[in-house]
Amino acid sequence: MFQNYPLIPVHYIAQINDYLLAKNIKTQGWLHLAGLTYTDVIEDSVMLEYPVYEKLILSAIELAGEDDIGLNLGKNLSIYSHGALSFALLNCTTVNEVLALFARYLSIRTPLLKLNITQTLGEIKLQFTETFDIEPIRRCFMEVLVVTFGHLLREILPDHNLLLHVAFPFDAPSYAASYRNVLDSTITFSQPCLTVILNNELLNLPLPSNDQQSLFQAKRLCEQELEKVNQLQSLSSRVRLLLMNSRENFLNLNGVADKLNLTPRTLHRRLESEGSSFQQILEEVRHSLAKQYLLQQRQSVKQVAFLLGYADVANFRRAFKRWQGLSPSDFRLTSNDQ
């Protein structure tokens, strides 16, 4: 059966890349582990299957030589690092609205956790459960999440302490004393799941940063991202991801079917039921990569054709003109003039 791994946005890979670069660590080889380029992570246009994402995180920890890289990354991330979700949360009316939006849109930032919120008289409890076993990267992943969430809470209510307690589902690391300074709350370890407890008395306190027009616009962008994330669960998206990750030697239909543990006939039938086909997806991937390669200016048109698997450059030129309405050379010239 096909292993349905979670698909992870590359958004935070860009943040890790910048962190490593700031430490004078070359990242080209690191990105290459996932078949990525710097353009891929900056444009935030690629999704990674969880095993590839895990490999990148573990490799980043090794490259940085920091067991506490999760805390350090969290401290270095801007509160605006979460895209449209940041702007939505920062413009909410109350903490209650912040939590409701955070729960709704968490999956556009990470599909690896689900959030359940419960309230009692004196506190509000956020429980994060894993949707997939992330044991190898659990500590790093959850450190980043909690530290950035703590930053957000301090930003929306700077004169109040919302964060009361954090319980982590792993053993206390050697640097456990650093948690208290970073999070300014009580900390426990070796708990069943990641749990964050907030001060319930501040739940409906008006937030000074509220802007209804900005909130409306940010929520609309979040809804668009959520729809995109949901669509990416399709088989078509899995095929597209496999092709993007095999860009140096494109898989054929049989190769993709083999990777998905499907027969070529079953793959064809299931793509057809989604209104797609292998050839259509391959064309879309080639079109996207062709534009990227041509804009990078490092390869000739002939080299781009070869990179995309065309034995005859004339066939590539005809295909590109069909996709773009311009020849590859004209597209490059026109883009440079803009």
C-alpha positions as YAML, in Angstrom:
chain: A
units: angstrom
residues:
- id: 1
  name: MET
  ca: [0.00, 0.00, 0.00]
- id: 2
  name: PHE
  ca: [1.05, 3.60, -0.65]
- id: 3
  name: GLN
  ca: [2.55, 5.22, 2.49]
- id: 4
  name: ASN
  ca: [0.66, 8.46, 2.96]
- id: 5
  name: TYR
  ca: [3.39, 10.59, 4.55]
- id: 6
  name: PRO
  ca: [2.47, 14.10, 5.70]
- id: 7
  name: LEU
  ca: [3.50, 16.83, 3.29]
- id: 8
  name: ILE
  ca: [5.45, 19.63, 4.93]
- id: 9
  name: PRO
  ca: [5.74, 23.20, 3.56]
- id: 10
  name: VAL
  ca: [9.33, 24.37, 2.99]
- id: 11
  name: HIS
  ca: [8.59, 27.69, 4.69]
- id: 12
  name: TYR
  ca: [10.59, 26.95, 7.84]
- id: 13
  name: ILE
  ca: [13.36, 25.31, 5.84]
- id: 14
  name: ALA
  ca: [14.09, 28.83, 4.58]
- id: 15
  name: GLN
  ca: [14.35, 30.03, 8.18]
- id: 16
  name: ILE
  ca: [16.75, 27.21, 9.08]
- id: 17
  name: ASN
  ca: [18.77, 27.92, 5.93]
- id: 18
  name: ASP
  ca: [19.18, 31.57, 6.97]
- id: 19
  name: TYR
  ca: [20.15, 30.50, 10.50]
- id: 20
  name: LEU
  ca: [22.88, 28.20, 9.18]
- id: 21
  name: LEU
  ca: [24.15, 30.86, 6.78]
- id: 22
  name: ALA
  ca: [24.40, 33.33, 9.67]
- id: 23
  name: LYS
  ca: [26.73, 30.82, 11.33]
- id: 24
  name: ASN
  ca: [28.86, 30.75, 8.15]
- id: 25
  name: ILE
  ca: [27.70, 27.24, 7.30]
- id: 26
  name: LYS
  ca: [27.33, 26.54, 3.58]
- id: 27
  name: THR
  ca: [23.84, 25.24, 2.87]
- id: 28
  name: GLN
  ca: [23.86, 24.25, -0.79]
- id: 29
  name: GLY
  ca: [24.76, 20.63, 0.00]
- id: 30
  name: TRP
  ca: [22.26, 20.60, 2.88]
- id: 31
  name: LEU
  ca: [19.41, 21.72, 0.61]
- id: 32
  name: HIS
  ca: [20.53, 19.21, -2.01]
- id: 33
  name: LEU
  ca: [19.65, 16.41, 0.43]
- id: 34
  name: ALA
  ca: [16.01, 17.17, -0.39]
- id: 35
  name: GLY
  ca: [16.61, 18.07, -4.03]
- id: 36
  name: LEU
  ca: [16.01, 21.73, -3.15]
- id: 37
  name: THR
  ca: [17.56, 24.97, -4.32]
- id: 38
  name: TYR
  ca: [17.58, 28.29, -2.48]
- id: 39
  name: THR
  ca: [14.96, 29.52, -4.96]
- id: 40
  name: ASP
  ca: [12.65, 26.67, -3.93]
- id: 41
  name: VAL
  ca: [12.68, 27.64, -0.27]
- id: 42
  name: ILE
  ca: [12.43, 31.38, -0.89]
- id: 43
  name: GLU
  ca: [9.45, 30.99, -3.22]
- id: 44
  name: ASP
  ca: [7.85, 28.57, -0.72]
- id: 45
  name: SER
  ca: [6.47, 26.58, -3.64]
- id: 46
  name: VAL
  ca: [7.52, 23.03, -2.73]
- id: 47
  name: MET
  ca: [6.18, 20.48, -0.25]
- id: 48
  name: LEU
  ca: [8.36, 17.78, 1.30]
- id: 49
  name: GLU
  ca: [7.32, 14.32, 2.40]
- id: 50
  name: TYR
  ca: [7.98, 13.84, 6.10]
- id: 51
  name: PRO
  ca: [11.02, 11.49, 5.76]
- id: 52
  name: VAL
  ca: [12.82, 14.11, 3.65]
- id: 53
  name: TYR
  ca: [11.86, 16.87, 6.08]
- id: 54
  name: GLU
  ca: [13.12, 14.80, 9.01]
- id: 55
  name: LYS
  ca: [16.42, 14.17, 7.22]
- id: 56
  name: LEU
  ca: [16.90, 17.91, 6.70]
- id: 57
  name: ILE
  ca: [16.18, 18.76, 10.34]
- id: 58
  name: LEU
  ca: [18.55, 16.11, 11.68]
- id: 59
  name: SER
  ca: [21.25, 17.20, 9.25]
- id: 60
  name: ALA
  ca: [20.79, 20.86, 10.28]
- id: 61
  name: ILE
  ca: [21.26, 19.92, 13.95]
- id: 62
  name: GLU
  ca: [24.47, 18.09, 13.05]
- id: 63
  name: LEU
  ca: [25.77, 20.94, 10.88]
- id: 64
  name: ALA
  ca: [25.07, 23.56, 13.55]
- id: 65
  name: GLY
  ca: [26.54, 21.38, 16.30]
- id: 66
  name: GLU
  ca: [23.82, 22.59, 18.69]
- id: 67
  name: ASP
  ca: [21.64, 20.27, 20.71]
- id: 68
  name: ASP
  ca: [19.55, 23.30, 21.66]
- id: 69
  name: ILE
  ca: [19.06, 24.46, 18.07]
- id: 70
  name: GLY
  ca: [15.26, 24.38, 18.56]
- id: 71
  name: LEU
  ca: [15.43, 27.02, 21.30]
- id: 72
  name: ASN
  ca: [17.91, 29.09, 19.28]
- id: 73
  name: LEU
  ca: [15.81, 28.95, 16.13]
- id: 74
  name: GLY
  ca: [12.70, 29.90, 18.08]
- id: 75
  name: LYS
  ca: [14.45, 32.91, 19.59]
- id: 76
  name: ASN
  ca: [15.69, 34.02, 16.18]
- id: 77
  name: LEU
  ca: [12.40, 33.69, 14.33]
- id: 78
  name: SER
  ca: [10.50, 36.91, 13.84]
- id: 79
  name: ILE
  ca: [6.86, 36.92, 14.91]
- id: 80
  name: TYR
  ca: [6.15, 37.71, 11.26]
- id: 81
  name: SER
  ca: [7.90, 34.51, 10.11]
- id: 82
  name: HIS
  ca: [4.62, 32.61, 9.86]
- id: 83
  name: GLY
  ca: [3.23, 34.42, 6.86]
- id: 84
  name: ALA
  ca: [-0.46, 35.28, 6.69]
- id: 85
  name: LEU
  ca: [-1.07, 33.41, 9.94]
- id: 86
  name: SER
  ca: [1.16, 35.88, 11.82]
- id: 87
  name: PHE
  ca: [-0.82, 38.86, 10.55]
- id: 88
  name: ALA
  ca: [-4.14, 37.21, 11.33]
- id: 89
  name: LEU
  ca: [-3.15, 36.42, 14.92]
- id: 90
  name: LEU
  ca: [-1.60, 39.84, 15.55]
- id: 91
  name: ASN
  ca: [-4.78, 41.61, 14.46]
- id: 92
  name: CYS
  ca: [-7.31, 39.58, 16.47]
- id: 93
  name: THR
  ca: [-9.71, 41.24, 18.89]
- id: 94
  name: THR
  ca: [-9.09, 38.99, 21.93]
- id: 95
  name: VAL
  ca: [-6.86, 36.11, 23.04]
- id: 96
  name: ASN
  ca: [-9.89, 33.86, 22.62]
- id: 97
  name: GLU
  ca: [-10.01, 34.78, 18.92]
- id: 98
  name: VAL
  ca: [-6.24, 34.26, 18.63]
- id: 99
  name: LEU
  ca: [-6.59, 30.70, 19.92]
- id: 100
  name: ALA
  ca: [-9.55, 29.91, 17.67]
- id: 101
  name: LEU
  ca: [-7.65, 31.05, 14.57]
- id: 102
  name: PHE
  ca: [-4.46, 29.31, 15.67]
- id: 103
  name: ALA
  ca: [-6.34, 26.03, 15.99]
- id: 104
  name: ARG
  ca: [-8.06, 26.46, 12.62]
- id: 105
  name: TYR
  ca: [-4.97, 27.37, 10.63]
- id: 106
  name: LEU
  ca: [-2.24, 25.38, 12.39]
- id: 107
  name: SER
  ca: [-2.17, 22.91, 9.48]
- id: 108
  name: ILE
  ca: [-1.05, 25.59, 7.00]
- id: 109
  name: ARG
  ca: [2.18, 25.89, 8.98]
- id: 110
  name: THR
  ca: [2.55, 22.25, 10.03]
- id: 111
  name: PRO
  ca: [0.40, 19.15, 9.49]
- id: 112
  name: LEU
  ca: [2.34, 17.21, 12.13]
- id: 113
  name: LEU
  ca: [0.23, 18.33, 15.11]
- id: 114
  name: LYS
  ca: [-3.42, 18.71, 15.98]
- id: 115
  name: LEU
  ca: [-4.58, 21.17, 18.62]
- id: 116
  name: ASN
  ca: [-7.31, 20.61, 21.20]
- id: 117
  name: ILE
  ca: [-8.34, 23.51, 23.49]
- id: 118
  name: THR
  ca: [-10.16, 23.09, 26.79]
- id: 119
  name: GLN
  ca: [-11.11, 25.69, 29.40]
- id: 120
  name: THR
  ca: [-11.54, 25.55, 33.14]
- id: 121
  name: LEU
  ca: [-12.25, 28.26, 35.69]
- id: 122
  name: GLY
  ca: [-8.65, 29.40, 36.11]
- id: 123
  name: GLU
  ca: [-6.79, 28.25, 33.02]
- id: 124
  name: ILE
  ca: [-7.00, 27.33, 29.38]
- id: 125
  name: LYS
  ca: [-5.23, 24.19, 28.19]
- id: 126
  name: LEU
  ca: [-3.78, 23.69, 24.70]
- id: 127
  name: GLN
  ca: [-2.94, 20.06, 23.97]
- id: 128
  name: PHE
  ca: [-0.95, 19.24, 20.84]
- id: 129
  name: THR
  ca: [-1.12, 15.64, 19.63]
- id: 130
  name: GLU
  ca: [1.07, 14.23, 16.89]
- id: 131
  name: THR
  ca: [-0.59, 13.20, 13.65]
- id: 132
  name: PHE
  ca: [2.54, 11.24, 12.74]
- id: 133
  name: ASP
  ca: [5.39, 9.82, 14.80]
- id: 134
  name: ILE
  ca: [8.04, 12.58, 14.86]
- id: 135
  name: GLU
  ca: [10.22, 11.07, 17.61]
- id: 136
  name: PRO
  ca: [13.61, 11.78, 15.91]
- id: 137
  name: ILE
  ca: [12.89, 15.53, 15.63]
- id: 138
  name: ARG
  ca: [10.30, 15.91, 18.39]
- id: 139
  name: ARG
  ca: [12.38, 17.98, 20.79]
- id: 140
  name: CYS
  ca: [13.70, 20.42, 18.19]
- id: 141
  name: PHE
  ca: [10.33, 20.75, 16.48]
- id: 142
  name: MET
  ca: [8.37, 21.42, 19.67]
- id: 143
  name: GLU
  ca: [10.96, 23.83, 21.06]
- id: 144
  name: VAL
  ca: [10.61, 26.01, 17.98]
- id: 145
  name: LEU
  ca: [6.82, 25.86, 18.13]
- id: 146
  name: VAL
  ca: [6.52, 26.78, 21.82]
- id: 147
  name: VAL
  ca: [9.16, 29.53, 21.77]
- id: 148
  name: THR
  ca: [7.62, 31.24, 18.74]
- id: 149
  name: PHE
  ca: [4.13, 30.89, 20.25]
- id: 150
  name: GLY
  ca: [5.44, 32.47, 23.46]
- id: 151
  name: HIS
  ca: [6.84, 35.38, 21.43]
- id: 152
  name: LEU
  ca: [3.45, 35.87, 19.84]
- id: 153
  name: LEU
  ca: [1.67, 35.96, 23.21]
- id: 154
  name: ARG
  ca: [4.10, 38.57, 24.52]
- id: 155
  name: GLU
  ca: [3.58, 40.65, 21.39]
- id: 156
  name: ILE
  ca: [-0.22, 40.72, 21.55]
- id: 157
  name: LEU
  ca: [-0.33, 41.43, 25.32]
- id: 158
  name: PRO
  ca: [3.05, 42.91, 26.26]
- id: 159
  name: ASP
  ca: [2.01, 43.94, 29.77]
- id: 160
  name: HIS
  ca: [0.61, 40.55, 30.84]
- id: 161
  name: ASN
  ca: [1.97, 37.06, 31.33]
- id: 162
  name: LEU
  ca: [-0.33, 34.70, 29.45]
- id: 163
  name: LEU
  ca: [1.94, 31.65, 29.51]
- id: 164
  name: LEU
  ca: [1.68, 29.79, 32.83]
- id: 165
  name: HIS
  ca: [3.04, 26.32, 32.19]
- id: 166
  name: VAL
  ca: [4.50, 24.15, 29.40]
- id: 167
  name: ALA
  ca: [4.68, 20.35, 29.57]
- id: 168
  name: PHE
  ca: [6.93, 18.64, 27.02]
- id: 169
  name: PRO
  ca: [6.58, 14.99, 25.87]
- id: 170
  name: PHE
  ca: [10.30, 14.19, 26.10]
- id: 171
  name: ASP
  ca: [12.92, 13.86, 28.82]
- id: 172
  name: ALA
  ca: [14.66, 16.95, 30.16]
- id: 173
  name: PRO
  ca: [17.69, 17.76, 27.98]
- id: 174
  name: SER
  ca: [21.09, 18.76, 29.36]
- id: 175
  name: TYR
  ca: [20.24, 22.43, 28.77]
- id: 176
  name: ALA
  ca: [16.84, 22.26, 30.52]
- id: 177
  name: ALA
  ca: [17.70, 25.28, 32.71]
- id: 178
  name: SER
  ca: [17.54, 27.47, 29.58]
- id: 179
  name: TYR
  ca: [13.83, 26.77, 29.09]
- id: 180
  name: ARG
  ca: [12.75, 28.88, 32.06]
- id: 181
  name: ASN
  ca: [14.66, 31.93, 30.79]
- id: 182
  name: VAL
  ca: [13.33, 31.61, 27.25]
- id: 183
  name: LEU
  ca: [9.69, 30.81, 28.07]
- id: 184
  name: ASP
  ca: [9.19, 32.63, 31.41]
- id: 185
  name: SER
  ca: [6.86, 29.91, 32.74]
- id: 186
  name: THR
  ca: [7.03, 26.70, 34.74]
- id: 187
  name: ILE
  ca: [8.30, 23.72, 32.75]
- id: 188
  name: THR
  ca: [7.84, 19.96, 33.10]
- id: 189
  name: PHE
  ca: [9.13, 17.11, 30.97]
- id: 190
  name: SER
  ca: [8.28, 13.48, 30.16]
- id: 191
  name: GLN
  ca: [4.57, 14.24, 29.80]
- id: 192
  name: PRO
  ca: [2.10, 12.36, 27.51]
- id: 193
  name: CYS
  ca: [1.80, 15.21, 24.99]
- id: 194
  name: LEU
  ca: [2.83, 18.81, 24.46]
- id: 195
  name: THR
  ca: [0.58, 20.91, 26.72]
- id: 196
  name: VAL
  ca: [0.53, 24.68, 27.07]
- id: 197
  name: ILE
  ca: [-1.48, 26.28, 29.88]
- id: 198
  name: LEU
  ca: [-2.53, 29.92, 29.65]
- id: 199
  name: ASN
  ca: [-4.09, 32.40, 32.05]
- id: 200
  name: ASN
  ca: [-7.83, 32.13, 31.49]
- id: 201
  name: GLU
  ca: [-8.52, 35.50, 33.15]
- id: 202
  name: LEU
  ca: [-7.01, 37.31, 30.16]
- id: 203
  name: LEU
  ca: [-9.01, 35.41, 27.55]
- id: 204
  name: ASN
  ca: [-11.36, 38.24, 26.58]
- id: 205
  name: LEU
  ca: [-9.09, 41.19, 27.26]
- id: 206
  name: PRO
  ca: [-9.12, 43.54, 24.22]
- id: 207
  name: LEU
  ca: [-5.87, 43.37, 22.26]
- id: 208
  name: PRO
  ca: [-4.18, 46.71, 21.49]
- id: 209
  name: SER
  ca: [-2.94, 45.59, 18.06]
- id: 210
  name: ASN
  ca: [-6.40, 44.72, 16.71]
- id: 211
  name: ASP
  ca: [-7.20, 45.93, 13.19]
- id: 212
  name: GLN
  ca: [-10.36, 44.49, 11.68]
- id: 213
  name: GLN
  ca: [-9.52, 45.29, 8.05]
- id: 214
  name: SER
  ca: [-6.08, 43.69, 8.34]
- id: 215
  name: LEU
  ca: [-7.62, 40.71, 10.12]
- id: 216
  name: PHE
  ca: [-10.16, 40.21, 7.34]
- id: 217
  name: GLN
  ca: [-7.48, 40.28, 4.65]
- id: 218
  name: ALA
  ca: [-5.15, 37.96, 6.58]
- id: 219
  name: LYS
  ca: [-7.94, 35.45, 7.25]
- id: 220
  name: ARG
  ca: [-8.77, 35.40, 3.55]
- id: 221
  name: LEU
  ca: [-5.14, 34.55, 2.74]
- id: 222
  name: CYS
  ca: [-5.14, 31.86, 5.44]
- id: 223
  name: GLU
  ca: [-8.28, 30.31, 3.95]
- id: 224
  name: GLN
  ca: [-6.60, 30.21, 0.54]
- id: 225
  name: GLU
  ca: [-3.56, 28.49, 2.05]
- id: 226
  name: LEU
  ca: [-5.79, 26.04, 3.91]
- id: 227
  name: GLU
  ca: [-7.57, 25.11, 0.70]
- id: 228
  name: LYS
  ca: [-4.20, 24.58, -0.98]
- id: 229
  name: VAL
  ca: [-3.00, 22.34, 1.86]
- id: 230
  name: ASN
  ca: [-6.17, 20.25, 1.65]
- id: 231
  name: GLN
  ca: [-5.78, 19.88, -2.11]
- id: 232
  name: LEU
  ca: [-2.22, 18.65, -1.64]
- id: 233
  name: GLN
  ca: [-3.51, 15.43, -0.16]
- id: 234
  name: SER
  ca: [-4.43, 14.31, -3.68]
- id: 235
  name: LEU
  ca: [-2.50, 11.67, -5.59]
- id: 236
  name: SER
  ca: [-1.80, 14.27, -8.27]
- id: 237
  name: SER
  ca: [0.13, 16.31, -5.72]
- id: 238
  name: ARG
  ca: [2.12, 13.26, -4.64]
- id: 239
  name: VAL
  ca: [3.10, 12.59, -8.25]
- id: 240
  name: ARG
  ca: [4.05, 16.26, -8.71]
- id: 241
  name: LEU
  ca: [6.21, 16.10, -5.57]
- id: 242
  name: LEU
  ca: [8.00, 12.96, -6.76]
- id: 243
  name: LEU
  ca: [8.73, 14.57, -10.12]
- id: 244
  name: MET
  ca: [10.03, 17.76, -8.50]
- id: 245
  name: ASN
  ca: [12.29, 15.72, -6.25]
- id: 246
  name: SER
  ca: [13.62, 13.70, -9.20]
- id: 247
  name: ARG
  ca: [14.28, 16.73, -11.37]
- id: 248
  name: GLU
  ca: [17.84, 15.68, -12.20]
- id: 249
  name: ASN
  ca: [16.58, 12.45, -13.74]
- id: 250
  name: PHE
  ca: [12.81, 12.57, -14.14]
- id: 251
  name: LEU
  ca: [10.98, 9.41, -13.19]
- id: 252
  name: ASN
  ca: [8.75, 7.94, -15.87]
- id: 253
  name: LEU
  ca: [5.22, 6.63, -15.28]
- id: 254
  name: ASN
  ca: [6.50, 3.21, -14.22]
- id: 255
  name: GLY
  ca: [9.08, 4.76, -11.89]
- id: 256
  name: VAL
  ca: [6.49, 6.96, -10.17]
- id: 257
  name: ALA
  ca: [4.05, 4.05, -9.86]
- id: 258
  name: ASP
  ca: [6.79, 1.97, -8.28]
- id: 259
  name: LYS
  ca: [7.58, 4.72, -5.74]
- id: 260
  name: LEU
  ca: [3.89, 4.85, -4.80]
- id: 261
  name: ASN
  ca: [3.54, 1.05, -4.64]
- id: 262
  name: LEU
  ca: [0.91, 1.16, -7.35]
- id: 263
  name: THR
  ca: [0.70, -0.50, -10.73]
- id: 264
  name: PRO
  ca: [1.04, 1.92, -13.69]
- id: 265
  name: ARG
  ca: [-2.54, 1.07, -14.68]
- id: 266
  name: THR
  ca: [-3.89, 1.87, -11.19]
- id: 267
  name: LEU
  ca: [-1.90, 5.11, -11.08]
- id: 268
  name: HIS
  ca: [-3.29, 6.12, -14.47]
- id: 269
  name: ARG
  ca: [-6.85, 5.32, -13.39]
- id: 270
  name: ARG
  ca: [-6.61, 7.20, -10.09]
- id: 271
  name: LEU
  ca: [-5.08, 10.28, -11.73]
- id: 272
  name: GLU
  ca: [-7.84, 10.18, -14.32]
- id: 273
  name: SER
  ca: [-10.45, 10.15, -11.55]
- id: 274
  name: GLU
  ca: [-8.89, 13.39, -10.24]
- id: 275
  name: GLY
  ca: [-9.13, 14.96, -13.69]
- id: 276
  name: SER
  ca: [-5.41, 14.69, -14.30]
- id: 277
  name: SER
  ca: [-2.80, 12.51, -16.00]
- id: 278
  name: PHE
  ca: [0.88, 11.71, -15.61]
- id: 279
  name: GLN
  ca: [1.77, 13.56, -18.80]
- id: 280
  name: GLN
  ca: [-0.16, 16.66, -17.71]
- id: 281
  name: ILE
  ca: [1.62, 16.75, -14.35]
- id: 282
  name: LEU
  ca: [5.01, 16.20, -16.00]
- id: 283
  name: GLU
  ca: [4.30, 19.14, -18.33]
- id: 284
  name: GLU
  ca: [3.36, 21.36, -15.38]
- id: 285
  name: VAL
  ca: [6.57, 20.46, -13.53]
- id: 286
  name: ARG
  ca: [8.71, 21.02, -16.62]
- id: 287
  name: HIS
  ca: [7.04, 24.38, -17.24]
- id: 288
  name: SER
  ca: [7.66, 25.53, -13.66]
- id: 289
  name: LEU
  ca: [11.28, 24.39, -13.66]
- id: 290
  name: ALA
  ca: [11.93, 25.82, -17.12]
- id: 291
  name: LYS
  ca: [10.95, 29.31, -15.96]
- id: 292
  name: GLN
  ca: [13.09, 28.93, -12.86]
- id: 293
  name: TYR
  ca: [16.16, 27.76, -14.81]
- id: 294
  name: LEU
  ca: [15.79, 30.44, -17.47]
- id: 295
  name: LEU
  ca: [15.54, 33.22, -14.88]
- id: 296
  name: GLN
  ca: [18.63, 32.00, -13.05]
- id: 297
  name: GLN
  ca: [20.70, 32.94, -16.12]
- id: 298
  name: ARG
  ca: [23.30, 30.26, -15.46]
- id: 299
  name: GLN
  ca: [22.27, 27.84, -18.20]
- id: 300
  name: SER
  ca: [21.84, 28.19, -21.93]
- id: 301
  name: VAL
  ca: [18.51, 27.24, -23.52]
- id: 302
  name: LYS
  ca: [20.14, 24.02, -24.70]
- id: 303
  name: GLN
  ca: [21.29, 23.20, -21.16]
- id: 304
  name: VAL
  ca: [17.81, 23.91, -19.76]
- id: 305
  name: ALA
  ca: [16.30, 21.57, -22.36]
- id: 306
  name: PHE
  ca: [18.75, 18.86, -21.28]
- id: 307
  name: LEU
  ca: [17.99, 19.40, -17.58]
- id: 308
  name: LEU
  ca: [14.29, 18.92, -18.30]
- id: 309
  name: GLY
  ca: [14.86, 15.65, -20.12]
- id: 310
  name: TYR
  ca: [14.53, 16.84, -23.72]
- id: 311
  name: ALA
  ca: [16.95, 15.12, -26.10]
- id: 312
  name: ASP
  ca: [16.08, 17.65, -28.82]
- id: 313
  name: VAL
  ca: [16.22, 21.36, -27.94]
- id: 314
  name: ALA
  ca: [13.71, 22.11, -30.72]
- id: 315
  name: ASN
  ca: [11.10, 20.02, -28.90]
- id: 316
  name: PHE
  ca: [11.74, 22.02, -25.73]
- id: 317
  name: ARG
  ca: [11.37, 25.31, -27.60]
- id: 318
  name: ARG
  ca: [8.04, 24.20, -29.07]
- id: 319
  name: ALA
  ca: [6.80, 23.00, -25.67]
- id: 320
  name: PHE
  ca: [7.84, 26.22, -23.92]
- id: 321
  name: LYS
  ca: [6.14, 28.39, -26.52]
- id: 322
  name: ARG
  ca: [2.97, 26.34, -26.04]
- id: 323
  name: TRP
  ca: [3.17, 26.85, -22.26]
- id: 324
  name: GLN
  ca: [4.22, 30.48, -22.14]
- id: 325
  name: GLY
  ca: [3.34, 31.99, -25.51]
- id: 326
  name: LEU
  ca: [7.00, 33.00, -25.93]
- id: 327
  name: SER
  ca: [10.18, 31.25, -26.94]
- id: 328
  name: PRO
  ca: [12.63, 30.49, -24.09]
- id: 329
  name: SER
  ca: [14.99, 33.25, -25.31]
- id: 330
  name: ASP
  ca: [12.21, 35.82, -25.59]
- id: 331
  name: PHE
  ca: [10.91, 34.88, -22.14]
- id: 332
  name: ARG
  ca: [14.36, 35.44, -20.64]
- id: 333
  name: LEU
  ca: [14.75, 38.80, -22.40]
- id: 334
  name: THR
  ca: [11.27, 39.97, -21.44]
- id: 335
  name: SER
  ca: [11.77, 38.97, -17.80]
- id: 336
  name: ASN
  ca: [15.10, 40.80, -17.63]
- id: 337
  name: ASP
  ca: [13.47, 44.01, -18.91]
- id: 338
  name: GLN
  ca: [10.87, 44.00, -16.14]
...
